[in-house]
Amino acid sequence: MKILTFDTEEWYIEKYLNGGRKEKYRRYDELLDWILNTLDKNNIQATFFCVGQLAVEFPEVVKRISDNGQEVGCHSNRHLWINKMSKPEFAEDTRIAVQEIENLIGKKVRSFRAPAFSIGKDNDWAFEVLVENGIEYDCSVFPASRDFGGFPQFTSSVPSLVRKGDYTLKELPICPARLMGKVVPFSGGGYFRLVPLWLQRQLLNRMDYVMFYFHINDLIEQNSKFMTKQEFEKYFKEPGTLKNRVTRYMKTNIGKGGALNKLDVLLENYLFCNVEQAAELIDWNKQPLIEL
Ligand SMILES: [Zn+2]
């Protein structure tokens, strides 16, 4: 089972953090068109995790996704990281986001992904909040260490039932592969761009469950700029040391040129499904139960 997901916030981030450049909106519109057309051509349904405020500020983007028959999930309200929020803040954030998206598309939002995989051991109360807001499927667990976010204590990298207090949620985590002793989340972000196509294929052929995760920005050839200390700290709420900034720059820029082609080849050659479809196909009685 290969699940295809896109985290969708670019228009909103451009407007509020990067100055609202018209050419950027145009580029994002073009890329979204390309993605939607390619999915249509290959008869693939994907999940687009949208930020709630995208439904308010750029409703035409979210509508276009939904009207194309793609699943719209929730990617928080304003793309703020959950490990920087209190439980009541996250509850309010999620309530607004789900409501805005549902009002716009006229459908229930069932799937969620946290910005930057920011649900971990210290804020696993987030699962309770998600269930209380009608979320059935979560895709926020990155079961390995990561610069920001990540949940290395989560012992499963296959679909699992998560039990937290009285609540149970279906989790579809990222599935890192082991390559030469290293954990490599090859199916999205910078790693997707770095891992060559022949190796992507090999991994796909040998794994039963793969969760692909893209941001539209991951697929753009144009490089994102090197952040100043102030910009970094404002955005990431982490020390903007030279090391942190260089790491971030490398991760967001390396290998962008080939990403779109690589995705194109995979979409033509493999069957993908969205989160809702995957959740229907999985026999949850046979999946691991993770008690938090
Ligand atoms: Zn995101």
mmCIF file of C-alpha atoms and ligand atoms in Angstrom:
data_model
loop_
_atom_site.group_PDB
_atom_site.id
_atom_site.type_symbol
_atom_site.label_atom_id
_atom_site.label_comp_id
_atom_site.label_asym_id
_atom_site.label_seq_id
_atom_site.Cartn_x
_atom_site.Cartn_y
_atom_site.Cartn_z
ATOM 1 C CA MET A 1 0.000 0.000 0.000
ATOM 2 C CA LYS A 2 1.404 3.333 -1.099
ATOM 3 C CA ILE A 3 -0.249 6.401 0.335
ATOM 4 C CA LEU A 4 0.216 9.784 -1.300
ATOM 5 C CA THR A 5 -0.066 12.982 0.733
ATOM 6 C CA PHE A 6 0.701 16.653 0.197
ATOM 7 C CA ASP A 7 0.997 19.136 3.053
ATOM 8 C CA THR A 8 -0.504 22.336 1.722
ATOM 9 C CA GLU A 9 0.240 25.734 3.211
ATOM 10 C CA GLU A 10 2.460 27.586 0.708
ATOM 11 C CA TRP A 11 0.056 30.379 -0.298
ATOM 12 C CA TYR A 12 -0.685 31.179 3.331
ATOM 13 C CA ILE A 13 3.002 31.154 4.382
ATOM 14 C CA GLU A 14 3.881 33.331 1.386
ATOM 15 C CA LYS A 15 1.234 35.872 2.367
ATOM 16 C CA TYR A 16 2.109 36.091 6.061
ATOM 17 C CA LEU A 17 5.839 35.429 6.178
ATOM 18 C CA ASN A 18 7.331 36.153 2.794
ATOM 19 C CA GLY A 19 5.637 39.277 1.524
ATOM 20 C CA GLY A 20 2.884 37.885 -0.712
ATOM 21 C CA ARG A 21 4.794 37.868 -3.999
ATOM 22 C CA LYS A 22 2.434 37.440 -6.961
ATOM 23 C CA GLU A 23 4.906 35.314 -8.929
ATOM 24 C CA LYS A 24 5.100 32.869 -6.028
ATOM 25 C CA TYR A 25 1.313 32.457 -5.926
ATOM 26 C CA ARG A 26 1.385 31.873 -9.665
ATOM 27 C CA ARG A 27 4.095 29.245 -9.322
ATOM 28 C CA TYR A 28 2.157 27.455 -6.573
ATOM 29 C CA ASP A 29 -1.024 27.567 -8.667
ATOM 30 C CA GLU A 30 0.844 26.040 -11.613
ATOM 31 C CA LEU A 31 2.323 23.296 -9.474
ATOM 32 C CA LEU A 32 -1.015 22.473 -7.921
ATOM 33 C CA ASP A 33 -2.519 22.272 -11.402
ATOM 34 C CA TRP A 34 0.244 19.953 -12.500
ATOM 35 C CA ILE A 35 -0.275 17.740 -9.444
ATOM 36 C CA LEU A 36 -4.073 17.611 -9.822
ATOM 37 C CA ASN A 37 -3.867 16.898 -13.555
ATOM 38 C CA THR A 38 -1.250 14.204 -13.079
ATOM 39 C CA LEU A 39 -3.320 12.536 -10.373
ATOM 40 C CA ASP A 40 -6.369 12.679 -12.600
ATOM 41 C CA LYS A 41 -4.514 11.252 -15.580
ATOM 42 C CA ASN A 42 -3.257 8.324 -13.514
ATOM 43 C CA ASN A 43 -6.539 7.870 -11.676
ATOM 44 C CA ILE A 44 -4.924 8.447 -8.286
ATOM 45 C CA GLN A 45 -6.495 9.916 -5.185
ATOM 46 C CA ALA A 46 -4.236 11.657 -2.709
ATOM 47 C CA THR A 47 -4.735 13.437 0.602
ATOM 48 C CA PHE A 48 -3.987 17.166 0.797
ATOM 49 C CA PHE A 49 -3.446 18.270 4.375
ATOM 50 C CA CYS A 50 -4.444 21.942 4.244
ATOM 51 C CA VAL A 51 -3.949 24.599 6.908
ATOM 52 C CA GLY A 52 -7.279 25.942 8.163
ATOM 53 C CA GLN A 53 -6.469 29.526 7.263
ATOM 54 C CA LEU A 54 -5.789 28.515 3.673
ATOM 55 C CA ALA A 55 -9.523 27.781 3.474
ATOM 56 C CA VAL A 56 -10.179 31.336 4.704
ATOM 57 C CA GLU A 57 -7.528 33.291 2.795
ATOM 58 C CA PHE A 58 -7.267 31.212 -0.393
ATOM 59 C CA PRO A 59 -10.559 29.303 -0.542
ATOM 60 C CA GLU A 60 -10.211 28.731 -4.286
ATOM 61 C CA VAL A 61 -7.104 26.596 -3.648
ATOM 62 C CA VAL A 62 -8.822 24.298 -1.157
ATOM 63 C CA LYS A 63 -11.994 24.160 -3.286
ATOM 64 C CA ARG A 64 -10.009 23.189 -6.358
ATOM 65 C CA ILE A 65 -8.454 20.282 -4.474
ATOM 66 C CA SER A 66 -11.794 19.119 -3.114
ATOM 67 C CA ASP A 67 -13.681 19.613 -6.397
ATOM 68 C CA ASN A 68 -11.089 17.412 -8.103
ATOM 69 C CA GLY A 69 -12.189 14.539 -5.887
ATOM 70 C CA GLN A 70 -9.090 14.606 -3.709
ATOM 71 C CA GLU A 71 -9.263 14.177 0.059
ATOM 72 C CA VAL A 72 -8.798 17.360 2.095
ATOM 73 C CA GLY A 73 -7.268 16.740 5.509
ATOM 74 C CA CYS A 74 -6.179 19.208 8.174
ATOM 75 C CA HIS A 75 -2.609 20.497 8.665
ATOM 76 C CA SER A 76 -3.312 22.712 11.730
ATOM 77 C CA ASN A 77 -4.800 26.177 11.494
ATOM 78 C CA ARG A 78 -1.755 28.388 10.876
ATOM 79 C CA HIS A 79 1.117 25.940 10.507
ATOM 80 C CA LEU A 80 2.370 26.555 14.028
ATOM 81 C CA TRP A 81 4.165 23.647 15.607
ATOM 82 C CA ILE A 82 2.199 21.653 18.129
ATOM 83 C CA ASN A 83 5.191 21.070 20.394
ATOM 84 C CA LYS A 84 5.253 24.845 20.937
ATOM 85 C CA MET A 85 1.584 24.956 22.009
ATOM 86 C CA SER A 86 -0.263 24.147 25.209
ATOM 87 C CA LYS A 87 -3.064 21.587 25.075
ATOM 88 C CA PRO A 88 -5.829 24.269 25.206
ATOM 89 C CA GLU A 89 -4.059 26.241 22.455
ATOM 90 C CA PHE A 90 -3.866 23.182 20.260
ATOM 91 C CA ALA A 91 -7.523 22.356 20.976
ATOM 92 C CA GLU A 92 -8.573 25.827 19.823
ATOM 93 C CA ASP A 93 -6.257 25.726 16.804
ATOM 94 C CA THR A 94 -7.656 22.378 15.673
ATOM 95 C CA ARG A 95 -11.276 23.324 16.292
ATOM 96 C CA ILE A 96 -10.981 26.421 14.098
ATOM 97 C CA ALA A 97 -9.016 24.660 11.357
ATOM 98 C CA VAL A 98 -11.425 21.734 11.031
ATOM 99 C CA GLN A 99 -14.436 24.037 11.105
ATOM 100 C CA GLU A 100 -13.082 26.386 8.424
ATOM 101 C CA ILE A 101 -12.184 23.560 6.074
ATOM 102 C CA GLU A 102 -15.459 21.693 6.596
ATOM 103 C CA ASN A 103 -17.511 24.875 6.079
ATOM 104 C CA LEU A 104 -15.749 25.469 2.788
ATOM 105 C CA ILE A 105 -15.773 22.001 1.248
ATOM 106 C CA GLY A 106 -19.004 20.747 2.801
ATOM 107 C CA LYS A 107 -17.417 17.463 3.823
ATOM 108 C CA LYS A 108 -16.147 16.009 7.060
ATOM 109 C CA VAL A 109 -12.406 16.281 7.713
ATOM 110 C CA ARG A 110 -11.189 12.891 8.893
ATOM 111 C CA SER A 111 -7.402 13.028 8.491
ATOM 112 C CA PHE A 112 -4.736 15.164 10.145
ATOM 113 C CA ARG A 113 -1.023 15.846 9.914
ATOM 114 C CA ALA A 114 0.908 18.088 12.303
ATOM 115 C CA PRO A 115 3.233 20.715 10.811
ATOM 116 C CA ALA A 116 6.822 19.421 10.893
ATOM 117 C CA PHE A 117 5.651 16.142 12.510
ATOM 118 C CA SER A 118 5.493 18.049 15.787
ATOM 119 C CA ILE A 119 3.674 15.438 17.887
ATOM 120 C CA GLY A 120 6.025 13.512 20.160
ATOM 121 C CA LYS A 121 6.361 11.965 23.581
ATOM 122 C CA ASP A 122 6.055 15.285 25.417
ATOM 123 C CA ASN A 123 2.820 16.351 23.756
ATOM 124 C CA ASP A 124 1.065 13.063 23.072
ATOM 125 C CA TRP A 125 -2.059 14.669 24.559
ATOM 126 C CA ALA A 126 -2.460 15.911 21.011
ATOM 127 C CA PHE A 127 -4.074 12.563 20.109
ATOM 128 C CA GLU A 128 -6.894 13.225 22.589
ATOM 129 C CA VAL A 129 -7.472 16.668 21.073
ATOM 130 C CA LEU A 130 -7.619 15.190 17.576
ATOM 131 C CA VAL A 131 -10.251 12.590 18.530
ATOM 132 C CA GLU A 132 -12.308 15.273 20.290
ATOM 133 C CA ASN A 133 -12.308 17.216 17.029
ATOM 134 C CA GLY A 134 -13.591 14.328 14.964
ATOM 135 C CA ILE A 135 -10.249 13.285 13.463
ATOM 136 C CA GLU A 136 -10.128 9.546 12.764
ATOM 137 C CA TYR A 137 -6.773 9.149 11.049
ATOM 138 C CA ASP A 138 -3.558 10.819 12.113
ATOM 139 C CA CYS A 139 -0.426 10.944 9.961
ATOM 140 C CA SER A 140 1.787 13.026 12.266
ATOM 141 C CA VAL A 141 4.108 10.385 13.668
ATOM 142 C CA PHE A 142 7.666 10.415 12.417
ATOM 143 C CA PRO A 143 9.032 7.408 14.343
ATOM 144 C CA ALA A 144 12.660 8.561 14.396
ATOM 145 C CA SER A 145 14.745 11.481 15.597
ATOM 146 C CA ARG A 146 14.543 14.634 13.563
ATOM 147 C CA ASP A 147 15.893 18.186 13.759
ATOM 148 C CA PHE A 148 12.472 19.484 14.667
ATOM 149 C CA GLY A 149 9.647 17.258 15.886
ATOM 150 C CA GLY A 150 9.852 13.487 15.521
ATOM 151 C CA PHE A 151 8.720 10.694 17.866
ATOM 152 C CA PRO A 152 11.636 8.231 18.224
ATOM 153 C CA GLN A 153 9.914 6.437 21.131
ATOM 154 C CA PHE A 154 7.004 5.430 18.878
ATOM 155 C CA THR A 155 7.894 1.815 18.200
ATOM 156 C CA SER A 156 5.868 1.219 15.050
ATOM 157 C CA SER A 157 6.355 2.412 11.498
ATOM 158 C CA VAL A 158 3.264 0.660 10.114
ATOM 159 C CA PRO A 159 -0.394 1.644 10.567
ATOM 160 C CA SER A 160 -1.201 1.292 14.266
ATOM 161 C CA LEU A 161 -3.954 1.925 16.756
ATOM 162 C CA VAL A 162 -2.913 4.546 19.278
ATOM 163 C CA ARG A 163 -4.540 4.461 22.685
ATOM 164 C CA LYS A 164 -4.239 7.500 24.916
ATOM 165 C CA GLY A 165 -6.482 7.574 27.981
ATOM 166 C CA ASP A 166 -10.020 6.751 26.861
ATOM 167 C CA TYR A 167 -9.281 7.583 23.232
ATOM 168 C CA THR A 168 -8.232 5.448 20.308
ATOM 169 C CA LEU A 169 -7.012 6.831 17.009
ATOM 170 C CA LYS A 170 -5.772 5.246 13.811
ATOM 171 C CA GLU A 171 -2.195 6.262 13.098
ATOM 172 C CA LEU A 172 -0.555 6.050 9.676
ATOM 173 C CA PRO A 173 3.052 6.997 10.388
ATOM 174 C CA ILE A 174 5.985 7.808 8.160
ATOM 175 C CA CYS A 175 7.887 4.621 7.310
ATOM 176 C CA PRO A 176 11.631 5.193 7.267
ATOM 177 C CA ALA A 177 13.749 2.558 5.523
ATOM 178 C CA ARG A 178 17.026 1.234 6.906
ATOM 179 C CA LEU A 179 19.893 1.854 4.556
ATOM 180 C CA MET A 180 23.374 0.828 5.617
ATOM 181 C CA GLY A 181 22.388 1.025 9.263
ATOM 182 C CA LYS A 182 20.853 4.473 8.914
ATOM 183 C CA VAL A 183 17.195 5.388 9.240
ATOM 184 C CA VAL A 184 16.201 7.125 6.007
ATOM 185 C CA PRO A 185 12.703 8.565 5.558
ATOM 186 C CA PHE A 186 13.073 8.313 1.795
ATOM 187 C CA SER A 187 9.446 8.953 0.856
ATOM 188 C CA GLY A 188 9.276 12.714 1.230
ATOM 189 C CA GLY A 189 10.983 16.049 1.811
ATOM 190 C CA GLY A 190 14.732 16.364 1.337
ATOM 191 C CA TYR A 191 15.242 12.606 1.442
ATOM 192 C CA PHE A 192 12.922 12.033 -1.496
ATOM 193 C CA ARG A 193 15.039 14.449 -3.488
ATOM 194 C CA LEU A 194 18.306 12.824 -2.416
ATOM 195 C CA VAL A 195 17.421 9.148 -2.918
ATOM 196 C CA PRO A 196 17.822 8.320 -6.633
ATOM 197 C CA LEU A 197 14.955 6.850 -8.609
ATOM 198 C CA TRP A 198 16.461 3.341 -8.901
ATOM 199 C CA LEU A 199 16.739 3.162 -5.115
ATOM 200 C CA GLN A 200 13.238 4.600 -4.617
ATOM 201 C CA ARG A 201 11.946 1.798 -6.816
ATOM 202 C CA GLN A 202 13.875 -0.853 -4.923
ATOM 203 C CA LEU A 203 12.507 0.382 -1.609
ATOM 204 C CA LEU A 204 8.971 0.582 -2.980
ATOM 205 C CA ASN A 205 9.183 -2.955 -4.267
ATOM 206 C CA ARG A 206 10.276 -4.379 -0.958
ATOM 207 C CA MET A 207 8.018 -2.446 1.434
ATOM 208 C CA ASP A 208 4.339 -3.302 2.009
ATOM 209 C CA TYR A 209 3.466 0.081 3.452
ATOM 210 C CA VAL A 210 4.831 3.416 2.278
ATOM 211 C CA MET A 211 3.609 6.871 3.267
ATOM 212 C CA PHE A 212 4.678 9.540 0.787
ATOM 213 C CA TYR A 213 4.729 13.076 2.171
ATOM 214 C CA PHE A 214 5.373 16.167 0.091
ATOM 215 C CA HIS A 215 5.127 19.895 0.408
ATOM 216 C CA ILE A 216 4.509 21.682 -2.867
ATOM 217 C CA ASN A 217 7.658 23.644 -2.058
ATOM 218 C CA ASP A 218 9.688 20.402 -2.078
ATOM 219 C CA LEU A 219 9.005 20.084 -5.776
ATOM 220 C CA ILE A 220 10.014 23.560 -6.893
ATOM 221 C CA GLU A 221 13.332 23.977 -8.670
ATOM 222 C CA GLN A 222 13.790 27.505 -7.393
ATOM 223 C CA ASN A 223 15.905 27.599 -4.242
ATOM 224 C CA SER A 224 14.640 29.048 -1.007
ATOM 225 C CA LYS A 225 16.874 31.686 0.482
ATOM 226 C CA PHE A 226 19.383 31.467 3.295
ATOM 227 C CA MET A 227 17.659 32.844 6.391
ATOM 228 C CA THR A 228 19.093 35.549 8.614
ATOM 229 C CA LYS A 229 19.414 34.788 12.317
ATOM 230 C CA GLN A 230 16.312 36.890 13.023
ATOM 231 C CA GLU A 231 14.228 35.252 10.287
ATOM 232 C CA PHE A 232 15.222 31.780 11.436
ATOM 233 C CA GLU A 233 14.372 32.479 15.059
ATOM 234 C CA LYS A 234 11.074 34.095 14.178
ATOM 235 C CA TYR A 235 10.009 31.152 12.032
ATOM 236 C CA PHE A 236 11.446 28.167 13.892
ATOM 237 C CA LYS A 237 11.519 29.508 17.456
ATOM 238 C CA GLU A 238 14.959 27.855 17.758
ATOM 239 C CA PRO A 239 18.427 29.421 18.071
ATOM 240 C CA GLY A 240 19.446 30.750 14.658
ATOM 241 C CA THR A 241 23.032 29.521 14.905
ATOM 242 C CA LEU A 242 25.021 29.266 11.699
ATOM 243 C CA LYS A 243 24.915 25.451 11.949
ATOM 244 C CA ASN A 244 21.111 25.406 12.291
ATOM 245 C CA ARG A 245 20.663 27.784 9.401
ATOM 246 C CA VAL A 246 23.076 25.960 7.086
ATOM 247 C CA THR A 247 21.430 22.582 7.881
ATOM 248 C CA ARG A 248 18.010 24.012 7.138
ATOM 249 C CA TYR A 249 19.199 25.594 3.912
ATOM 250 C CA MET A 250 20.765 22.337 2.688
ATOM 251 C CA LYS A 251 17.667 20.343 3.562
ATOM 252 C CA THR A 252 15.271 22.662 1.784
ATOM 253 C CA ASN A 253 17.331 23.074 -1.368
ATOM 254 C CA ILE A 254 19.307 19.970 -2.262
ATOM 255 C CA GLY A 255 18.096 17.991 -5.247
ATOM 256 C CA LYS A 256 15.024 20.051 -6.038
ATOM 257 C CA GLY A 257 15.490 20.040 -9.793
ATOM 258 C CA GLY A 258 14.724 16.352 -10.216
ATOM 259 C CA ALA A 259 11.952 15.944 -7.679
ATOM 260 C CA LEU A 260 9.053 16.665 -10.001
ATOM 261 C CA ASN A 261 10.307 14.243 -12.645
ATOM 262 C CA LYS A 262 10.878 11.563 -10.081
ATOM 263 C CA LEU A 263 7.352 12.007 -8.731
ATOM 264 C CA ASP A 264 5.982 11.924 -12.281
ATOM 265 C CA VAL A 265 7.649 8.553 -12.959
ATOM 266 C CA LEU A 266 6.390 7.063 -9.704
ATOM 267 C CA LEU A 267 2.818 8.218 -10.283
ATOM 268 C CA GLU A 268 2.823 6.619 -13.705
ATOM 269 C CA ASN A 269 4.223 3.326 -12.509
ATOM 270 C CA TYR A 270 2.729 2.587 -9.127
ATOM 271 C CA LEU A 271 -0.707 2.499 -7.581
ATOM 272 C CA PHE A 272 -1.295 5.050 -4.857
ATOM 273 C CA CYS A 273 -4.227 5.775 -2.585
ATOM 274 C CA ASN A 274 -5.231 8.473 -0.150
ATOM 275 C CA VAL A 275 -5.478 8.196 3.634
ATOM 276 C CA GLU A 276 -9.231 7.480 3.722
ATOM 277 C CA GLN A 277 -8.904 4.738 1.118
ATOM 278 C CA ALA A 278 -5.930 3.222 2.952
ATOM 279 C CA ALA A 279 -7.765 3.252 6.273
ATOM 280 C CA GLU A 280 -10.688 1.356 4.703
ATOM 281 C CA LEU A 281 -8.361 -1.299 3.278
ATOM 282 C CA ILE A 282 -6.383 -1.934 6.455
ATOM 283 C CA ASP A 283 -7.562 -4.688 8.794
ATOM 284 C CA TRP A 284 -7.070 -2.710 11.989
ATOM 285 C CA ASN A 285 -7.541 -5.782 14.211
ATOM 286 C CA LYS A 286 -4.253 -7.081 12.889
ATOM 287 C CA GLN A 287 -2.273 -3.871 13.377
ATOM 288 C CA PRO A 288 -0.113 -3.053 16.446
ATOM 289 C CA LEU A 289 -1.707 -1.328 19.423
ATOM 290 C CA ILE A 290 0.454 1.461 20.857
ATOM 291 C CA GLU A 291 -0.547 2.500 24.379
ATOM 292 C CA LEU A 292 0.706 5.917 25.441
HETATM 293 ZN ZN ZN B 1 3.583 21.839 6.412
#
